[in-house]
mmCIF file of C-alpha atoms in Angstrom:
data_model
loop_
_atom_site.group_PDB
_atom_site.id
_atom_site.type_symbol
_atom_site.label_atom_id
_atom_site.label_comp_id
_atom_site.label_asym_id
_atom_site.label_seq_id
_atom_site.Cartn_x
_atom_site.Cartn_y
_atom_site.Cartn_z
ATOM 1 C CA UNK V 30 81.134 -11.158 3.126
ATOM 2 C CA UNK V 31 84.145 -12.117 5.263
ATOM 3 C CA UNK V 32 86.793 -9.656 4.367
ATOM 4 C CA UNK V 33 90.121 -11.258 3.587
ATOM 5 C CA UNK V 34 88.678 -14.589 4.720
ATOM 6 C CA UNK V 35 89.240 -13.918 8.419
ATOM 7 C CA UNK V 36 87.960 -11.894 11.236
ATOM 8 C CA UNK V 37 84.850 -11.620 13.496
ATOM 9 C CA UNK V 38 81.563 -10.485 12.148
ATOM 10 C CA UNK V 39 82.040 -7.221 13.946
ATOM 11 C CA UNK V 40 85.421 -6.716 12.456
ATOM 12 C CA UNK V 41 84.420 -7.626 8.922
ATOM 13 C CA UNK V 42 81.277 -5.421 9.243
ATOM 14 C CA UNK V 43 83.543 -2.397 10.255
ATOM 15 C CA UNK V 44 86.012 -3.051 7.380
ATOM 16 C CA UNK V 45 83.137 -3.206 4.886
ATOM 17 C CA UNK V 46 81.410 -0.060 6.218
ATOM 18 C CA UNK V 47 84.588 1.999 6.105
ATOM 19 C CA UNK V 48 85.766 0.574 2.940
ATOM 20 C CA UNK V 49 82.505 1.446 1.210
ATOM 21 C CA UNK V 50 82.507 4.781 2.629
ATOM 22 C CA UNK V 51 85.891 5.520 1.202
ATOM 23 C CA UNK V 52 85.352 4.117 -2.189
ATOM 24 C CA UNK V 53 81.981 6.023 -2.417
ATOM 25 C CA UNK V 54 83.769 9.368 -1.577
ATOM 26 C CA UNK V 55 82.211 9.911 1.769
ATOM 27 C CA UNK V 56 85.764 10.128 3.149
ATOM 28 C CA UNK V 57 87.660 11.840 0.371
ATOM 29 C CA UNK V 58 91.478 11.557 -0.261
ATOM 30 C CA UNK V 59 93.302 13.492 2.308
ATOM 31 C CA UNK V 60 90.586 13.328 4.917
ATOM 32 C CA UNK V 61 91.577 12.192 8.350
ATOM 33 C CA UNK V 62 89.972 9.876 11.114
ATOM 34 C CA UNK V 63 91.101 8.954 14.528
ATOM 35 C CA UNK V 64 90.968 5.369 15.514
ATOM 36 C CA UNK V 65 89.536 6.201 18.946
ATOM 37 C CA UNK V 66 86.753 8.110 17.258
ATOM 38 C CA UNK V 67 86.049 5.282 14.732
ATOM 39 C CA UNK V 68 85.712 2.897 17.776
ATOM 40 C CA UNK V 69 83.490 5.259 19.850
ATOM 41 C CA UNK V 70 81.092 6.100 16.994
ATOM 42 C CA UNK V 71 80.570 2.618 15.910
ATOM 43 C CA UNK V 72 80.541 1.053 19.364
ATOM 44 C CA UNK V 73 83.455 -1.312 18.892
ATOM 45 C CA UNK V 74 86.828 -1.824 20.767
ATOM 46 C CA UNK V 75 89.787 0.161 19.864
ATOM 47 C CA UNK V 76 91.668 -3.018 18.937
ATOM 48 C CA UNK V 77 88.831 -3.884 16.507
ATOM 49 C CA UNK V 78 89.116 -0.468 15.008
ATOM 50 C CA UNK V 79 92.857 -0.737 14.739
ATOM 51 C CA UNK V 80 92.696 -4.091 13.020
ATOM 52 C CA UNK V 81 90.001 -2.760 10.642
ATOM 53 C CA UNK V 82 92.380 0.093 9.798
ATOM 54 C CA UNK V 83 95.126 -2.410 9.138
ATOM 55 C CA UNK V 84 93.114 -4.261 6.583
ATOM 56 C CA UNK V 85 92.081 -0.997 4.729
ATOM 57 C CA UNK V 86 95.709 -0.120 4.759
ATOM 58 C CA UNK V 87 96.646 -3.372 3.060
ATOM 59 C CA UNK V 88 94.125 -2.445 0.305
ATOM 60 C CA UNK V 89 95.954 0.967 -0.215
ATOM 61 C CA UNK V 90 92.867 2.928 1.004
ATOM 62 C CA UNK V 91 94.423 4.552 3.976
ATOM 63 C CA UNK V 92 97.688 4.981 5.730
ATOM 64 C CA UNK V 93 98.389 5.580 9.466
ATOM 65 C CA UNK V 94 100.091 8.813 10.324
ATOM 66 C CA UNK V 95 101.856 8.977 13.595
ATOM 67 C CA UNK V 96 100.128 11.391 16.038
ATOM 68 C CA UNK V 97 97.719 12.531 13.332
ATOM 69 C CA UNK V 98 95.436 9.499 12.708
ATOM 70 C CA UNK V 99 94.275 7.660 9.707
ATOM 71 C CA UNK V 100 94.489 9.419 6.272
ATOM 72 C CA UNK V 101 92.574 8.424 3.255
ATOM 73 C CA UNK V 102 94.972 7.787 0.335
ATOM 74 C CA UNK V 103 94.439 8.972 -3.210
ATOM 75 C CA UNK V 104 92.503 6.730 -5.645
ATOM 76 C CA UNK V 105 95.792 5.997 -7.537
ATOM 77 C CA UNK V 106 97.055 4.161 -4.532
ATOM 78 C CA UNK V 107 94.135 1.749 -4.065
ATOM 79 C CA UNK V 108 94.609 -1.881 -4.699
ATOM 80 C CA UNK V 109 91.948 -2.004 -7.506
ATOM 81 C CA UNK V 110 92.462 -5.724 -8.015
ATOM 82 C CA UNK V 111 91.367 -6.585 -4.394
ATOM 83 C CA UNK V 112 87.993 -8.395 -4.600
ATOM 84 C CA UNK V 113 86.731 -6.418 -1.663
ATOM 85 C CA UNK V 114 87.510 -3.155 -3.342
ATOM 86 C CA UNK V 115 85.822 -4.345 -6.594
ATOM 87 C CA UNK V 116 82.786 -5.448 -4.520
ATOM 88 C CA UNK V 117 82.472 -2.073 -2.953
ATOM 89 C CA UNK V 118 82.871 -0.125 -6.099
ATOM 90 C CA UNK V 119 80.206 -2.228 -7.724
ATOM 91 C CA UNK V 120 77.765 -1.570 -4.840
ATOM 92 C CA UNK V 121 78.224 2.245 -4.938
ATOM 93 C CA UNK V 122 78.000 5.178 -7.305
ATOM 94 C CA UNK V 123 81.203 4.101 -9.175
ATOM 95 C CA UNK V 124 79.469 1.058 -10.504
ATOM 96 C CA UNK V 125 79.564 2.129 -14.179
ATOM 97 C CA UNK V 126 83.134 3.065 -14.128
ATOM 98 C CA UNK V 127 84.038 -0.171 -12.377
ATOM 99 C CA UNK V 128 82.101 -2.282 -14.887
ATOM 100 C CA UNK V 129 83.837 -0.613 -17.742
ATOM 101 C CA UNK V 130 87.243 -1.068 -16.378
ATOM 102 C CA UNK V 131 86.592 -4.742 -15.409
ATOM 103 C CA UNK V 132 85.190 -5.475 -18.911
ATOM 104 C CA UNK V 133 88.360 -3.866 -20.495
ATOM 105 C CA UNK V 134 90.545 -6.002 -18.243
ATOM 106 C CA UNK V 135 88.684 -9.248 -19.021
ATOM 107 C CA UNK V 136 88.823 -8.509 -22.764
ATOM 108 C CA UNK V 137 92.613 -8.534 -22.474
ATOM 109 C CA UNK V 138 93.335 -11.276 -19.964
ATOM 110 C CA UNK V 139 90.789 -13.938 -20.562
ATOM 111 C CA UNK V 140 91.135 -14.553 -24.318
ATOM 112 C CA UNK V 141 94.920 -14.816 -23.773
ATOM 113 C CA UNK V 142 94.375 -17.261 -20.908
ATOM 114 C CA UNK V 143 92.135 -19.384 -23.053
ATOM 115 C CA UNK V 144 94.674 -19.436 -25.864
ATOM 116 C CA UNK V 145 97.420 -20.479 -23.483
ATOM 117 C CA UNK V 146 95.284 -23.036 -21.858
ATOM 118 C CA UNK V 147 94.850 -24.743 -25.176
ATOM 119 C CA UNK V 148 98.505 -25.472 -24.988
ATOM 120 C CA UNK V 149 99.156 -25.853 -21.323
ATOM 121 C CA UNK V 150 96.071 -27.466 -19.776
ATOM 122 C CA UNK V 151 96.556 -30.960 -18.426
ATOM 123 C CA UNK V 152 94.344 -33.752 -19.335
ATOM 124 C CA UNK V 153 92.670 -33.523 -15.896
ATOM 125 C CA UNK V 154 92.036 -29.843 -16.260
ATOM 126 C CA UNK V 155 90.451 -30.363 -19.715
ATOM 127 C CA UNK V 156 88.060 -32.935 -18.348
ATOM 128 C CA UNK V 157 86.983 -30.641 -15.560
ATOM 129 C CA UNK V 158 86.548 -27.685 -17.903
ATOM 130 C CA UNK V 159 84.199 -29.782 -20.046
ATOM 131 C CA UNK V 160 82.431 -30.978 -16.920
ATOM 132 C CA UNK V 161 81.909 -27.318 -15.692
ATOM 133 C CA UNK V 162 80.528 -26.319 -19.160
ATOM 134 C CA UNK V 163 78.064 -29.093 -18.945
ATOM 135 C CA UNK V 164 77.010 -27.991 -15.491
ATOM 136 C CA UNK V 165 76.421 -24.508 -16.627
ATOM 137 C CA UNK V 166 74.141 -25.978 -19.438
ATOM 138 C CA UNK V 167 72.156 -27.779 -16.967
ATOM 139 C CA UNK V 168 71.610 -24.797 -14.787
ATOM 140 C CA UNK V 169 71.022 -22.206 -17.572
ATOM 141 C CA UNK V 170 67.343 -21.836 -16.768
ATOM 142 C CA UNK V 171 68.432 -20.303 -13.301
ATOM 143 C CA UNK V 172 71.469 -18.354 -14.368
ATOM 144 C CA UNK V 173 70.993 -15.960 -11.545
ATOM 145 C CA UNK V 174 71.199 -18.600 -8.907
ATOM 146 C CA UNK V 175 74.195 -20.064 -6.925
ATOM 147 C CA UNK V 176 74.672 -23.270 -8.823
ATOM 148 C CA UNK V 177 75.110 -21.670 -12.167
ATOM 149 C CA UNK V 178 77.287 -18.982 -10.595
ATOM 150 C CA UNK V 179 79.524 -21.564 -8.957
ATOM 151 C CA UNK V 180 80.095 -23.571 -12.134
ATOM 152 C CA UNK V 181 80.784 -20.291 -14.002
ATOM 153 C CA UNK V 182 83.328 -19.103 -11.531
ATOM 154 C CA UNK V 183 85.096 -22.415 -11.347
ATOM 155 C CA UNK V 184 85.172 -22.415 -15.162
ATOM 156 C CA UNK V 185 86.809 -19.068 -15.418
ATOM 157 C CA UNK V 186 89.203 -19.604 -12.719
ATOM 158 C CA UNK V 187 90.262 -22.898 -14.060
ATOM 159 C CA UNK V 188 90.909 -21.402 -17.386
ATOM 160 C CA UNK V 189 93.259 -18.953 -15.814
ATOM 161 C CA UNK V 190 95.008 -21.551 -13.870
ATOM 162 C CA UNK V 191 95.251 -23.762 -16.917
ATOM 163 C CA UNK V 192 97.051 -21.069 -18.906
ATOM 164 C CA UNK V 193 100.265 -21.948 -17.091
ATOM 165 C CA UNK V 194 100.890 -18.369 -16.345
ATOM 166 C CA UNK V 195 100.998 -17.583 -12.722
ATOM 167 C CA UNK V 196 100.350 -13.892 -13.047
ATOM 168 C CA UNK V 197 97.104 -14.602 -15.020
ATOM 169 C CA UNK V 198 96.151 -17.187 -12.416
ATOM 170 C CA UNK V 199 96.538 -14.689 -9.758
ATOM 171 C CA UNK V 200 93.698 -12.624 -11.326
ATOM 172 C CA UNK V 201 91.257 -15.362 -10.451
ATOM 173 C CA UNK V 202 89.815 -13.511 -7.544
ATOM 174 C CA UNK V 203 89.305 -10.394 -9.621
ATOM 175 C CA UNK V 204 87.418 -12.315 -12.378
ATOM 176 C CA UNK V 205 85.410 -14.123 -9.561
ATOM 177 C CA UNK V 206 84.488 -10.601 -7.939
ATOM 178 C CA UNK V 207 83.075 -9.505 -11.377
ATOM 179 C CA UNK V 208 80.874 -12.721 -11.827
ATOM 180 C CA UNK V 209 79.683 -12.593 -8.233
ATOM 181 C CA UNK V 210 79.014 -8.796 -8.464
ATOM 182 C CA UNK V 211 76.978 -9.363 -11.667
ATOM 183 C CA UNK V 212 74.662 -11.714 -9.884
ATOM 184 C CA UNK V 213 74.631 -9.765 -6.556
ATOM 185 C CA UNK V 214 73.424 -6.620 -8.258
ATOM 186 C CA UNK V 215 70.864 -8.129 -10.430
ATOM 187 C CA UNK V 216 72.853 -7.719 -13.659
ATOM 188 C CA UNK V 217 72.488 -11.337 -14.585
ATOM 189 C CA UNK V 218 69.265 -12.648 -16.442
ATOM 190 C CA UNK V 219 67.302 -15.401 -14.865
ATOM 191 C CA UNK V 220 67.586 -17.523 -18.102
ATOM 192 C CA UNK V 221 71.109 -17.399 -19.519
ATOM 193 C CA UNK V 222 71.793 -16.010 -22.968
ATOM 194 C CA UNK V 223 71.987 -19.299 -24.958
ATOM 195 C CA UNK V 224 74.757 -17.948 -27.260
ATOM 196 C CA UNK V 225 76.862 -17.196 -24.107
ATOM 197 C CA UNK V 226 76.199 -20.865 -22.835
ATOM 198 C CA UNK V 227 77.326 -22.210 -26.234
ATOM 199 C CA UNK V 228 80.441 -20.021 -26.332
ATOM 200 C CA UNK V 229 81.466 -21.514 -22.893
ATOM 201 C CA UNK V 230 81.199 -24.894 -24.496
ATOM 202 C CA UNK V 231 83.145 -23.689 -27.558
ATOM 203 C CA UNK V 232 85.883 -22.387 -25.354
ATOM 204 C CA UNK V 233 86.370 -25.580 -23.406
ATOM 205 C CA UNK V 234 86.186 -27.907 -26.409
ATOM 206 C CA UNK V 235 88.661 -25.737 -28.248
ATOM 207 C CA UNK V 236 90.975 -25.976 -25.131
ATOM 208 C CA UNK V 237 90.363 -29.767 -25.065
ATOM 209 C CA UNK V 238 91.385 -29.876 -28.825
ATOM 210 C CA UNK V 239 94.407 -27.659 -28.364
ATOM 211 C CA UNK V 240 92.914 -25.035 -30.689
ATOM 212 C CA UNK V 241 94.202 -21.755 -29.151
ATOM 213 C CA UNK V 242 92.629 -19.488 -31.843
ATOM 214 C CA UNK V 243 89.232 -20.837 -31.533
ATOM 215 C CA UNK V 244 89.397 -20.783 -27.654
ATOM 216 C CA UNK V 245 90.506 -17.065 -27.670
ATOM 217 C CA UNK V 246 87.858 -16.127 -30.290
ATOM 218 C CA UNK V 247 85.061 -17.812 -28.196
ATOM 219 C CA UNK V 248 86.242 -16.109 -25.021
ATOM 220 C CA UNK V 249 86.214 -12.798 -26.755
ATOM 221 C CA UNK V 250 82.480 -13.378 -27.510
ATOM 222 C CA UNK V 251 81.729 -14.231 -23.869
ATOM 223 C CA UNK V 252 83.390 -11.124 -22.492
ATOM 224 C CA UNK V 253 81.795 -8.895 -25.028
ATOM 225 C CA UNK V 254 78.303 -10.407 -24.451
ATOM 226 C CA UNK V 255 78.726 -10.050 -20.615
ATOM 227 C CA UNK V 256 79.763 -6.443 -21.035
ATOM 228 C CA UNK V 257 76.790 -5.543 -23.224
ATOM 229 C CA UNK V 258 74.421 -7.319 -20.949
ATOM 230 C CA UNK V 259 75.614 -5.676 -17.861
ATOM 231 C CA UNK V 260 75.579 -2.241 -19.330
ATOM 232 C CA UNK V 261 71.992 -2.668 -20.599
ATOM 233 C CA UNK V 262 70.871 -4.093 -17.109
ATOM 234 C CA UNK V 263 72.542 -1.156 -15.403
ATOM 235 C CA UNK V 264 70.803 1.431 -17.460
#
């Protein structure tokens, strides 16, 4: 994973290592670290350590105290919408809590986005949504592979974009992190649930036909099925 889309492999690795340690509780809120010690312990330059700390600071995980080092911030301060923070939580002991919170979030925003898209989507967006639903159906025998995942992500992000609500569209990265995490952590079946595949078709055809209530209803089914499937796979 390339954190924030930029940085060298060493920088990204250090950000991911420290980020995971913080969200996993290895560095509890209030604990302090010195940049020079981080650099020495991990065999990186001080500038690389400082830059990694800046990234973590942008996620609300730490703050830099003058003369007293880097302090881990309370969980209430974390940017829980950051895809990186989501990924780290999914990979650690907080997975169950993260899955529950994400499912609750999706159950609110995605049916709403589907309803709005039925009114706001352009003709081009409707055509692309239908194409993506067809692509998912073609790859449903390998639902835990990249081609199915790519089509799934693009469909859900496009629905958010098509809602006409920029605040909903801004949550595309959050929803993508959920879908990627489900595949990365073996919470996705190899063969897709055929009901879920059909509900994706139902959503996009409802949007294409400007039927907001039907689009929202099908999306609620998708989110509920995904939540149930992930919980069963995680047990």
